[in-house]
C-alpha cells in the first residue's frame, strides 16, 4: 500500500502492470479488468476504485488508467453513476459467461494463453444449459428449500456450535466424524437396505466429491467406464477428469441395458449407475437388470458406482432397496448426498465403500 493513499479494502485492484513488457500500460489494465469480469472474479454491480486511487496503487500516471476505463466504459463492461463512481456494468451481455466465451478456451491454455494441464476434451468448459441455470419452475435437481425447517435447523446449529469440543475443531479421522458415520450407516441399513458398517462410510462434500475420489481410487487414465445414456453430466465430468474413457450404454424402461454394454465388447473397469431413480429419465432399475449388472461386475472384475442421490423421494410406491445391498462380492461403491433431503449448498454427502477399500479411500484425503 502506498503511504498516503487511502483505499477502502473492497477496492483492491484486480490488475497488475509490468513495465518490462511491450504491452502498453492502458492495455494491461484493460485486459486485467476484462479478464476479471469474464472470469467472474468481478461481478456485475461491483464497485471499482477511482482512477486516481488505482493509478496511485499501481504506481503509474493516471493517463493509462483513464484510457483503460474509457475503453471499458465504451464497450459496456463498466458503467459510471454520477456522484457514486464507476461499477462493473449491471447489464453485461448474457453470453459473456456462457458457451461462446468458454469454448474459446483451448485444452491446454487459459483464456490468457497461460499453460495449464490439458483437460480431457470431453469435459464441459461451457456454462450449464439454460434449464440448469438459476432456480424456479421446471428446473431439475432442486429441492423445495422454502419448506426447509429453518427454526429447528438453527436451534440445532446453535446448540452444537455454542461450546464445541476442541476435538471437533481439529483434523480428525480422514473418513469423517465417527458418530455421524454411525448415524449414516444405521440410516442406510434401515432405510436403504445398504450393507455395511460405520467404518466403511466416508463423509464428503457432496456426490461430486464422492465421484472424484472414487475415480481417483479405482481408475487409471484410459480405463473404460460404462455410463448411462442419457445420463448425469456431473458424473461424466468427474470420470473424464480422472482420464476415463466413457462408454455410453443405453437406458430403457428397466434401466441400464446391461446386455448392450456387454455386446459393445471390450473390458470396462467400472459402471456408473443411478438405479433407484435414473437421471434424467426417472426409471427404477428392475431386479433382473440389477442382478445382471452385479453378475457382469463379478465376471469381469469391474466396479459398480451406485449414485443414490434422491431415493428418499418416492410418492407412488415403497422405496426400492439399494443395489449395493444385493452385492455379495464387494463390487459396489455406494454414493449418497444430503443435497436433496436438506439443501445442496450444504455440500454434504457420503460414500459406503467395500471393506477392503477403506484404507485406499482414506489415503486420498
Ligand atoms: C444424478 C445425480 N447425482 C448426484 C446429484 C447431487 O450432487 P451433489 O451431492 O454433488 O449435490 C445430483 C443432483 O442433481 C444428480 O442429479
Tab-separated table of C-alpha atoms and ligand atoms in Angstrom:
chain	number	residue	atom	x	y	z
A	1	UNK	CA	0.000	0.000	0.000
A	2	UNK	CA	1.412	3.368	-0.980
A	3	UNK	CA	1.713	5.742	2.007
A	4	UNK	CA	-0.872	8.464	1.895
A	5	UNK	CA	-3.201	6.620	-0.492
A	6	UNK	CA	-6.426	5.688	1.152
A	7	UNK	CA	-8.001	2.616	-0.270
A	8	UNK	CA	-11.105	1.005	1.156
A	9	UNK	CA	-10.469	-2.742	1.448
A	10	UNK	CA	-13.136	-3.662	-1.103
A	11	UNK	CA	-11.457	-1.667	-3.826
A	12	UNK	CA	-8.376	-3.777	-4.328
A	13	UNK	CA	-7.194	-3.528	-7.922
A	14	UNK	CA	-7.687	-6.665	-9.945
A	15	UNK	CA	-4.854	-5.710	-12.216
A	16	UNK	CA	-1.129	-5.559	-12.095
A	17	UNK	CA	1.122	-3.888	-14.599
A	18	UNK	CA	4.505	-4.944	-15.819
A	19	UNK	CA	6.643	-2.160	-17.177
A	20	UNK	CA	9.094	-4.598	-18.777
A	21	UNK	CA	6.664	-5.891	-21.389
A	22	UNK	CA	5.907	-4.101	-24.630
A	23	UNK	CA	2.177	-4.141	-23.986
A	24	UNK	CA	1.087	-0.559	-23.284
A	25	UNK	CA	0.035	0.114	-19.699
A	26	UNK	CA	-3.517	1.092	-20.630
A	27	UNK	CA	-3.869	-2.240	-22.477
A	28	UNK	CA	-2.614	-4.225	-19.485
A	29	UNK	CA	-5.153	-2.510	-17.249
A	30	UNK	CA	-7.927	-3.003	-19.800
A	31	UNK	CA	-7.026	-6.723	-20.218
A	32	UNK	CA	-6.789	-7.236	-16.453
A	33	UNK	CA	-10.273	-5.882	-15.795
A	34	UNK	CA	-11.810	-7.590	-18.768
A	35	UNK	CA	-10.354	-10.926	-17.650
A	36	UNK	CA	-11.597	-10.373	-14.103
A	37	UNK	CA	-15.114	-9.699	-15.370
A	38	UNK	CA	-15.250	-12.507	-17.919
A	39	UNK	CA	-13.712	-14.900	-15.387
A	40	UNK	CA	-16.340	-13.947	-12.798
A	41	UNK	CA	-13.899	-12.501	-10.252
A	42	UNK	CA	-15.530	-9.114	-10.620
A	43	UNK	CA	-19.308	-9.267	-10.590
A	44	UNK	CA	-21.983	-7.043	-12.118
A	45	UNK	CA	-22.624	-4.053	-9.880
A	46	UNK	CA	-19.305	-4.342	-8.041
A	47	UNK	CA	-17.645	-1.033	-7.260
A	48	UNK	CA	-14.320	-0.115	-8.855
A	49	UNK	CA	-11.566	2.059	-7.476
A	50	UNK	CA	-11.302	5.644	-8.647
A	51	UNK	CA	-8.791	6.183	-11.450
A	52	UNK	CA	-6.752	8.321	-9.088
A	53	UNK	CA	-6.579	5.648	-6.364
A	54	UNK	CA	-5.816	2.909	-8.875
A	55	UNK	CA	-3.031	4.927	-10.520
A	56	UNK	CA	-1.512	5.594	-7.118
A	57	UNK	CA	-1.850	1.939	-6.129
A	58	UNK	CA	-0.143	0.780	-9.309
A	59	UNK	CA	2.494	3.498	-9.083
A	60	UNK	CA	1.773	4.863	-12.576
A	61	UNK	CA	0.383	8.053	-14.052
A	62	UNK	CA	-3.363	8.470	-14.289
A	63	UNK	CA	-3.416	8.718	-18.080
A	64	UNK	CA	-3.248	4.990	-18.944
A	65	UNK	CA	-5.802	4.251	-16.223
A	66	UNK	CA	-8.184	6.813	-17.700
A	67	UNK	CA	-7.595	5.327	-21.166
A	68	UNK	CA	-8.442	1.805	-19.969
A	69	UNK	CA	-11.532	2.934	-18.055
A	70	UNK	CA	-12.807	4.871	-21.059
A	71	UNK	CA	-12.435	1.821	-23.241
A	72	UNK	CA	-14.176	-0.449	-20.708
A	73	UNK	CA	-16.994	2.100	-20.359
A	74	UNK	CA	-17.332	2.380	-24.125
A	75	UNK	CA	-17.512	-1.405	-24.517
A	76	UNK	CA	-20.116	-1.758	-21.789
A	77	UNK	CA	-18.027	-3.614	-19.186
A	78	UNK	CA	-18.114	-0.626	-16.810
A	79	UNK	CA	-20.826	1.886	-16.057
A	80	UNK	CA	-20.456	5.147	-14.204
A	81	UNK	CA	-23.040	6.622	-11.901
A	82	UNK	CA	-22.948	10.325	-11.299
A	83	UNK	CA	-21.627	11.108	-7.863
A	84	UNK	CA	-21.235	7.422	-6.977
A	85	UNK	CA	-18.233	6.270	-9.038
A	86	UNK	CA	-17.566	3.506	-11.534
A	87	UNK	CA	-19.014	-0.002	-11.304
A	88	UNK	CA	-18.944	-3.247	-13.238
A	89	UNK	CA	-21.934	-2.916	-15.563
A	90	UNK	CA	-25.103	-4.492	-14.186
A	91	UNK	CA	-26.290	-5.427	-17.653
A	92	UNK	CA	-23.360	-7.345	-19.044
A	93	UNK	CA	-24.096	-9.277	-22.196
A	94	UNK	CA	-25.707	-12.534	-21.058
A	95	UNK	CA	-23.438	-14.573	-23.295
A	96	UNK	CA	-20.330	-13.249	-21.588
A	97	UNK	CA	-20.218	-16.183	-19.243
A	98	UNK	CA	-21.528	-18.916	-21.497
A	99	UNK	CA	-20.680	-21.234	-24.333
A	100	UNK	CA	-19.117	-18.906	-26.888
A	101	UNK	CA	-16.653	-17.484	-24.453
A	102	UNK	CA	-15.844	-20.707	-22.737
A	103	UNK	CA	-15.480	-22.784	-25.817
A	104	UNK	CA	-12.804	-20.352	-26.910
A	105	UNK	CA	-10.631	-21.881	-24.204
A	106	UNK	CA	-8.248	-24.387	-25.689
A	107	UNK	CA	-7.411	-27.562	-23.876
A	108	UNK	CA	-4.050	-26.511	-22.623
A	109	UNK	CA	-4.325	-22.747	-22.465
A	110	UNK	CA	-6.378	-20.470	-20.296
A	111	UNK	CA	-8.144	-17.503	-21.821
A	112	UNK	CA	-4.993	-15.507	-21.157
A	113	UNK	CA	-2.943	-18.061	-23.035
A	114	UNK	CA	-1.282	-19.466	-19.940
A	115	UNK	CA	-0.438	-23.139	-19.855
A	116	UNK	CA	-2.447	-25.473	-17.661
A	117	UNK	CA	-2.733	-29.234	-17.534
A	118	UNK	CA	-4.607	-30.483	-20.588
A	119	UNK	CA	-8.193	-31.232	-19.719
A	120	UNK	CA	-9.894	-34.182	-21.213
A	121	UNK	CA	-11.505	-32.742	-24.339
A	122	UNK	CA	-14.933	-34.040	-23.363
A	123	UNK	CA	-15.136	-32.170	-20.071
A	124	UNK	CA	-17.602	-29.332	-20.195
A	125	UNK	CA	-15.921	-25.945	-20.360
A	126	UNK	CA	-19.200	-24.240	-21.028
A	127	UNK	CA	-21.851	-22.903	-18.697
A	128	UNK	CA	-24.699	-25.293	-17.829
A	129	UNK	CA	-27.630	-25.472	-20.193
A	130	UNK	CA	-30.327	-22.822	-19.650
A	131	UNK	CA	-32.643	-25.268	-17.855
A	132	UNK	CA	-29.913	-25.934	-15.274
A	133	UNK	CA	-29.325	-22.261	-14.511
A	134	UNK	CA	-30.973	-20.414	-11.663
A	135	UNK	CA	-33.980	-21.942	-9.954
A	136	UNK	CA	-37.729	-21.948	-10.364
A	137	UNK	CA	-40.380	-23.988	-12.097
A	138	UNK	CA	-39.148	-26.834	-14.330
A	139	UNK	CA	-35.566	-26.503	-13.142
A	140	UNK	CA	-34.258	-30.010	-12.433
A	141	UNK	CA	-32.310	-31.079	-9.353
A	142	UNK	CA	-33.755	-28.566	-6.890
A	143	UNK	CA	-35.298	-29.495	-3.565
A	144	UNK	CA	-38.095	-27.397	-2.022
A	145	UNK	CA	-35.783	-25.188	0.046
A	146	UNK	CA	-38.698	-22.934	1.003
A	147	UNK	CA	-40.137	-25.848	3.006
A	148	UNK	CA	-36.925	-26.376	4.941
A	149	UNK	CA	-37.411	-26.334	8.744
A	150	UNK	CA	-35.119	-23.400	9.446
A	151	UNK	CA	-36.311	-22.927	13.045
A	152	UNK	CA	-35.317	-26.464	14.053
A	153	UNK	CA	-32.130	-26.256	11.989
A	154	UNK	CA	-30.945	-23.042	13.609
A	155	UNK	CA	-31.786	-24.353	17.105
A	156	UNK	CA	-29.671	-27.442	16.455
A	157	UNK	CA	-26.836	-25.422	14.955
A	158	UNK	CA	-26.810	-23.066	17.932
A	159	UNK	CA	-26.854	-25.948	20.399
A	160	UNK	CA	-23.909	-27.707	18.791
A	161	UNK	CA	-21.841	-24.648	17.920
A	162	UNK	CA	-22.033	-22.765	21.190
A	163	UNK	CA	-19.362	-24.749	23.024
A	164	UNK	CA	-17.926	-27.314	20.623
A	165	UNK	CA	-15.377	-29.725	21.997
A	166	UNK	CA	-11.859	-28.941	20.803
A	167	UNK	CA	-11.641	-32.396	19.193
A	168	UNK	CA	-14.364	-31.397	16.777
A	169	UNK	CA	-12.387	-28.432	15.542
A	170	UNK	CA	-9.125	-30.186	14.773
A	171	UNK	CA	-8.196	-32.518	11.953
A	172	UNK	CA	-9.972	-35.734	12.670
A	173	UNK	CA	-10.439	-39.119	11.078
A	174	UNK	CA	-9.919	-38.727	7.306
A	175	UNK	CA	-13.113	-40.727	6.775
A	176	UNK	CA	-15.139	-38.204	8.818
A	177	UNK	CA	-16.690	-37.713	12.257
A	178	UNK	CA	-17.316	-41.174	13.677
A	179	UNK	CA	-20.697	-40.579	15.397
A	180	UNK	CA	-22.010	-39.052	12.165
A	181	UNK	CA	-20.775	-42.036	10.157
A	182	UNK	CA	-22.501	-44.353	12.619
A	183	UNK	CA	-25.760	-42.442	12.182
A	184	UNK	CA	-25.425	-42.569	8.379
A	185	UNK	CA	-24.637	-46.307	8.420
A	186	UNK	CA	-27.640	-47.033	10.673
A	187	UNK	CA	-29.928	-44.960	8.461
A	188	UNK	CA	-28.706	-46.622	5.269
A	189	UNK	CA	-29.089	-50.124	6.706
A	190	UNK	CA	-32.672	-49.498	7.766
A	191	UNK	CA	-33.973	-47.126	5.108
A	192	UNK	CA	-31.950	-48.163	2.054
A	193	UNK	CA	-31.033	-51.789	2.651
A	194	UNK	CA	-27.341	-50.920	2.362
A	195	UNK	CA	-24.939	-53.477	3.826
A	196	UNK	CA	-22.056	-52.077	5.772
A	197	UNK	CA	-20.611	-50.682	8.945
A	198	UNK	CA	-19.706	-47.151	10.001
A	199	UNK	CA	-16.036	-47.786	9.203
A	200	UNK	CA	-16.960	-48.101	5.519
A	201	UNK	CA	-18.703	-44.707	5.468
A	202	UNK	CA	-16.693	-41.718	4.252
A	203	UNK	CA	-18.078	-38.205	4.687
A	204	UNK	CA	-17.544	-35.995	1.632
A	205	UNK	CA	-18.542	-32.646	0.155
A	206	UNK	CA	-21.490	-33.897	-1.870
A	207	UNK	CA	-21.736	-36.608	-4.517
A	208	UNK	CA	-19.478	-34.648	-6.795
A	209	UNK	CA	-16.538	-35.075	-4.440
A	210	UNK	CA	-17.556	-38.684	-3.865
A	211	UNK	CA	-17.309	-39.307	-7.611
A	212	UNK	CA	-13.963	-37.539	-7.894
A	213	UNK	CA	-12.500	-39.530	-5.009
A	214	UNK	CA	-13.915	-42.800	-6.309
A	215	UNK	CA	-12.460	-42.179	-9.761
A	216	UNK	CA	-9.115	-41.407	-8.194
A	217	UNK	CA	-9.089	-44.604	-6.182
A	218	UNK	CA	-10.444	-47.012	-8.782
A	219	UNK	CA	-9.431	-45.774	-12.200
A	220	UNK	CA	-6.325	-45.391	-14.234
A	221	UNK	CA	-6.178	-42.988	-17.173
A	222	UNK	CA	-7.563	-44.727	-20.223
A	223	UNK	CA	-9.826	-47.113	-18.302
A	224	UNK	CA	-13.204	-47.654	-19.934
A	225	UNK	CA	-16.254	-46.852	-17.812
A	226	UNK	CA	-19.889	-47.541	-18.681
A	227	UNK	CA	-22.126	-44.537	-18.219
A	228	UNK	CA	-25.876	-44.321	-18.656
A	229	UNK	CA	-27.054	-42.741	-21.899
A	230	UNK	CA	-28.776	-40.376	-21.318
A	231	UNK	CA	-27.094	-39.706	-18.016
A	232	UNK	CA	-25.703	-37.350	-15.426
A	233	UNK	CA	-23.202	-34.764	-16.676
A	234	UNK	CA	-21.639	-34.311	-13.228
A	235	UNK	CA	-20.578	-37.957	-13.177
A	236	UNK	CA	-19.279	-37.847	-16.724
A	237	UNK	CA	-17.135	-34.832	-15.891
A	238	UNK	CA	-15.694	-36.399	-12.737
A	239	UNK	CA	-14.848	-39.614	-14.574
A	240	UNK	CA	-13.312	-37.863	-17.532
A	241	UNK	CA	-11.232	-35.638	-15.283
A	242	UNK	CA	-9.700	-38.873	-13.997
A	243	UNK	CA	-8.825	-39.795	-17.580
A	244	UNK	CA	-11.565	-42.422	-18.011
A	245	UNK	CA	-12.847	-43.300	-21.467
A	246	UNK	CA	-16.604	-43.235	-21.273
A	247	UNK	CA	-18.662	-45.953	-22.891
A	248	UNK	CA	-22.299	-44.810	-23.241
A	249	UNK	CA	-24.743	-47.647	-22.553
A	250	UNK	CA	-28.424	-47.094	-23.413
A	251	UNK	CA	-31.156	-46.940	-20.792
A	252	UNK	CA	-34.681	-48.307	-21.325
A	253	UNK	CA	-37.736	-48.686	-19.065
A	254	UNK	CA	-35.791	-51.197	-16.918
A	255	UNK	CA	-32.698	-49.043	-16.522
A	256	UNK	CA	-29.212	-49.656	-17.906
A	257	UNK	CA	-29.243	-52.170	-20.758
A	258	UNK	CA	-26.539	-54.432	-19.403
A	259	UNK	CA	-26.686	-56.735	-22.436
A	260	UNK	CA	-25.997	-53.789	-24.741
A	261	UNK	CA	-22.957	-52.861	-22.649
A	262	UNK	CA	-21.660	-56.423	-22.821
A	263	UNK	CA	-22.392	-56.628	-26.551
A	264	UNK	CA	-20.336	-53.457	-27.052
A	265	UNK	CA	-17.309	-55.595	-26.254
A	266	UNK	CA	-14.118	-54.599	-24.502
A	267	UNK	CA	-13.496	-54.673	-20.809
A	268	UNK	CA	-14.833	-51.815	-18.704
A	269	UNK	CA	-13.244	-51.121	-15.341
A	270	UNK	CA	-16.448	-49.701	-13.868
A	271	UNK	CA	-20.087	-48.830	-14.491
A	272	UNK	CA	-21.727	-45.668	-13.153
A	273	UNK	CA	-25.469	-46.080	-12.498
A	274	UNK	CA	-28.425	-44.340	-10.822
A	275	UNK	CA	-30.587	-47.454	-10.207
A	276	UNK	CA	-33.126	-46.035	-7.743
A	277	UNK	CA	-34.145	-43.104	-9.920
A	278	UNK	CA	-32.339	-42.937	-13.224
A	279	UNK	CA	-31.112	-39.467	-14.073
A	280	UNK	CA	-32.687	-37.949	-16.115
A	281	UNK	CA	-35.346	-40.482	-17.245
A	282	UNK	CA	-36.604	-41.338	-13.756
A	283	UNK	CA	-36.930	-45.126	-14.236
A	284	UNK	CA	-36.080	-47.580	-11.471
A	285	UNK	CA	-33.703	-50.350	-12.456
A	286	UNK	CA	-35.522	-53.679	-12.500
A	287	UNK	CA	-34.445	-56.552	-10.243
A	288	UNK	CA	-33.255	-58.636	-13.168
A	289	UNK	CA	-31.068	-55.816	-14.520
A	290	UNK	CA	-29.583	-55.321	-11.056
A	291	UNK	CA	-28.654	-58.979	-10.909
A	292	UNK	CA	-27.275	-58.892	-14.457
A	293	UNK	CA	-25.133	-55.887	-13.613
A	294	UNK	CA	-23.784	-57.495	-10.461
A	295	UNK	CA	-23.053	-60.709	-12.346
A	296	UNK	CA	-21.213	-58.722	-15.036
A	297	UNK	CA	-19.145	-56.908	-12.381
A	298	UNK	CA	-18.237	-60.205	-10.727
A	299	UNK	CA	-17.359	-61.888	-14.019
A	300	UNK	CA	-15.257	-59.085	-15.368
A	301	UNK	CA	-13.734	-57.913	-12.087
A	302	UNK	CA	-15.278	-54.453	-12.546
A	303	UNK	CA	-16.658	-51.913	-10.072
A	304	UNK	CA	-20.173	-50.514	-9.878
A	305	UNK	CA	-20.557	-46.896	-8.801
A	306	UNK	CA	-24.095	-46.533	-7.471
A	307	UNK	CA	-25.330	-42.928	-7.226
A	308	UNK	CA	-28.385	-42.956	-4.922
A	309	UNK	CA	-28.924	-39.198	-4.942
A	310	UNK	CA	-32.655	-38.767	-4.255
A	311	UNK	CA	-34.259	-42.111	-3.456
A	312	UNK	CA	-35.842	-40.627	-0.325
A	313	UNK	CA	-38.472	-39.101	-2.599
A	314	UNK	CA	-40.920	-41.737	-3.726
A	315	UNK	CA	-44.566	-40.919	-3.980
A	316	UNK	CA	-46.263	-43.925	-5.519
A	317	UNK	CA	-44.537	-46.977	-4.121
A	318	UNK	CA	-42.184	-48.051	-1.383
A	319	UNK	CA	-38.524	-47.101	-1.822
A	320	UNK	CA	-36.520	-49.703	-3.724
A	321	UNK	CA	-33.570	-51.019	-1.758
A	322	UNK	CA	-30.118	-50.031	-2.916
A	323	UNK	CA	-28.275	-52.171	-5.444
A	324	UNK	CA	-25.365	-52.244	-3.006
A	325	UNK	CA	-27.466	-54.363	-0.629
A	326	UNK	CA	-27.589	-57.173	-3.220
A	327	UNK	CA	-23.836	-57.250	-3.699
A	328	UNK	CA	-22.034	-60.141	-2.005
A	329	UNK	CA	-18.718	-59.563	-3.652
A	330	UNK	CA	-17.707	-56.055	-2.503
A	331	UNK	CA	-18.024	-54.660	-6.036
A	332	UNK	CA	-20.273	-51.647	-5.346
A	333	UNK	CA	-19.198	-48.194	-4.220
A	334	UNK	CA	-22.352	-46.521	-2.928
A	335	UNK	CA	-22.775	-42.726	-3.051
A	336	UNK	CA	-25.420	-40.693	-1.228
A	337	UNK	CA	-25.997	-36.993	-0.645
A	338	UNK	CA	-27.853	-34.561	1.594
A	339	UNK	CA	-28.325	-32.177	-1.332
A	340	UNK	CA	-31.916	-33.278	-1.895
A	341	UNK	CA	-33.160	-34.070	1.622
A	342	UNK	CA	-31.578	-30.950	3.148
A	343	UNK	CA	-30.196	-28.433	0.636
A	344	UNK	CA	-27.442	-28.548	-1.999
A	345	UNK	CA	-25.374	-25.615	-0.711
A	346	UNK	CA	-24.600	-27.720	2.357
A	347	UNK	CA	-22.240	-29.790	0.159
A	348	UNK	CA	-22.573	-32.855	2.327
A	349	UNK	CA	-22.605	-36.416	1.121
A	350	UNK	CA	-21.156	-39.827	1.854
A	351	UNK	CA	-19.677	-42.931	0.350
A	352	UNK	CA	-20.039	-46.510	1.506
A	353	UNK	CA	-17.005	-48.362	0.237
A	354	UNK	CA	-16.223	-52.102	0.233
A	355	UNK	CA	-14.390	-53.076	3.448
A	356	UNK	CA	-11.084	-53.778	1.714
A	357	UNK	CA	-11.076	-50.346	0.067
A	358	UNK	CA	-11.447	-48.293	3.259
A	359	UNK	CA	-7.700	-47.638	3.552
A	360	UNK	CA	-7.450	-46.672	-0.114
A	361	UNK	CA	-10.210	-44.115	0.194
A	362	UNK	CA	-8.877	-42.742	3.490
A	363	UNK	CA	-5.471	-42.252	1.845
A	364	UNK	CA	-6.941	-39.919	-0.773
A	365	UNK	CA	-7.861	-37.349	1.910
B	1	LIG	C1	-27.586	-37.968	-10.676
B	1	LIG	C2	-27.208	-37.007	-9.593
B	1	LIG	N1	-26.299	-37.363	-8.709
B	1	LIG	C3	-25.949	-36.533	-7.701
B	1	LIG	C4	-26.533	-35.306	-7.540
B	1	LIG	C5	-26.192	-34.458	-6.360
B	1	LIG	O1	-24.927	-33.997	-6.397
B	1	LIG	P1	-24.284	-33.293	-5.130
B	1	LIG	O2	-24.381	-34.211	-3.955
B	1	LIG	O3	-22.858	-33.073	-5.575
B	1	LIG	O4	-25.039	-32.034	-4.887
B	1	LIG	C6	-27.463	-34.876	-8.460
B	1	LIG	C7	-28.037	-33.546	-8.329
B	1	LIG	O5	-28.887	-33.139	-9.012
B	1	LIG	C8	-27.828	-35.759	-9.503
B	1	LIG	O6	-28.751	-35.398	-10.395
